């Protein structure tokens, strides 16, 4: 067990961030807020530091990490140039997109086990930026959850998962985007989407034209297609409850969910929208927000999955979404949470 220091900060000027940065510089692990989800950071240049991330999360050691930086100059020392990098960085950095480059091998090999590429992101969150600056090193940081749990979007999720397993936890506001970053591989031509996230395919294509989509994203893993982003083969985001996605017109989803609810003799939770909530007159019904506001739906998804676990339901019946815009990332995470148990209606 580690002694975990909790830094509840009031803003990015809070002096406690100096202590958190010192922990990183000394090779320790610190969880911190970003605009996507909370991350668990360590010095990306130190193998011993990076090893502690895998240990704290119980993360499979072949699942590579994203390195976080604050300036374009930081990028220079880490990776080779790639097509479209300037346009993408100008349009979306700092922000919720991770870009994959050919690595210069500067970071510890444990960051990208067995790969010659490196995933890099420049977060926009003021606290994340300040912590990276104060640390003075690139920070390797996956989501700050125990491996297999939904990514944390609020400080208490991190405290629940990682107390005793990391050296520090910086607590600030809720993560705004609420889903992990988009991952775009610039070593492929045209660039390939490996994970949908906070920056949509439509937004990327409006800047650099048509991109490729990793075929594994469109299929179930059981179809035998290996995803290119190594970590994508693991069932992330799994709550304790058995999740089913019901997908179809809103009217059909409501009627199917109602009939499934009535037929079940287990404790059932329903994950719906503001528009449909009144159609489910039961105990454990949680809305993600308005169906007209997919950013809101995305930002509430993980914390709502965790809430169902807190309530202790056996089954979650979740309404599905069209895969346009943010809908693509929402459905990707929902499908994974459900282990691809999707009922089309
Ligand atoms: P997390 O930080 O937990 O959201 O996970 C990071 C994910 O980024 C991994 O699971 C991989 O899917 C992906 N990733 C990181 N580095 C690379 C890389 N060099 N090539 C392909 N995918 C990567
Ligand atoms: Mg993760």
CSV table of N, CA and C in Angstrom, one decimal, residues 141 172 302 314:
chain,number,residue,atom,x,y,z
A,141,UNK,N,0.2,9.2,-19.3
A,141,UNK,CA,-1.0,9.1,-18.5
A,141,UNK,C,-2.2,8.4,-19.2
A,172,UNK,N,-10.1,18.3,-8.7
A,172,UNK,CA,-10.6,19.6,-9.2
A,172,UNK,C,-12.0,19.3,-9.7
A,302,UNK,N,-20.1,7.9,-18.3
A,302,UNK,CA,-19.3,7.1,-17.4
A,302,UNK,C,-19.7,7.2,-16.0
A,314,UNK,N,-28.7,-5.2,-11.2
A,314,UNK,CA,-28.1,-6.4,-11.8
A,314,UNK,C,-28.0,-6.2,-13.3
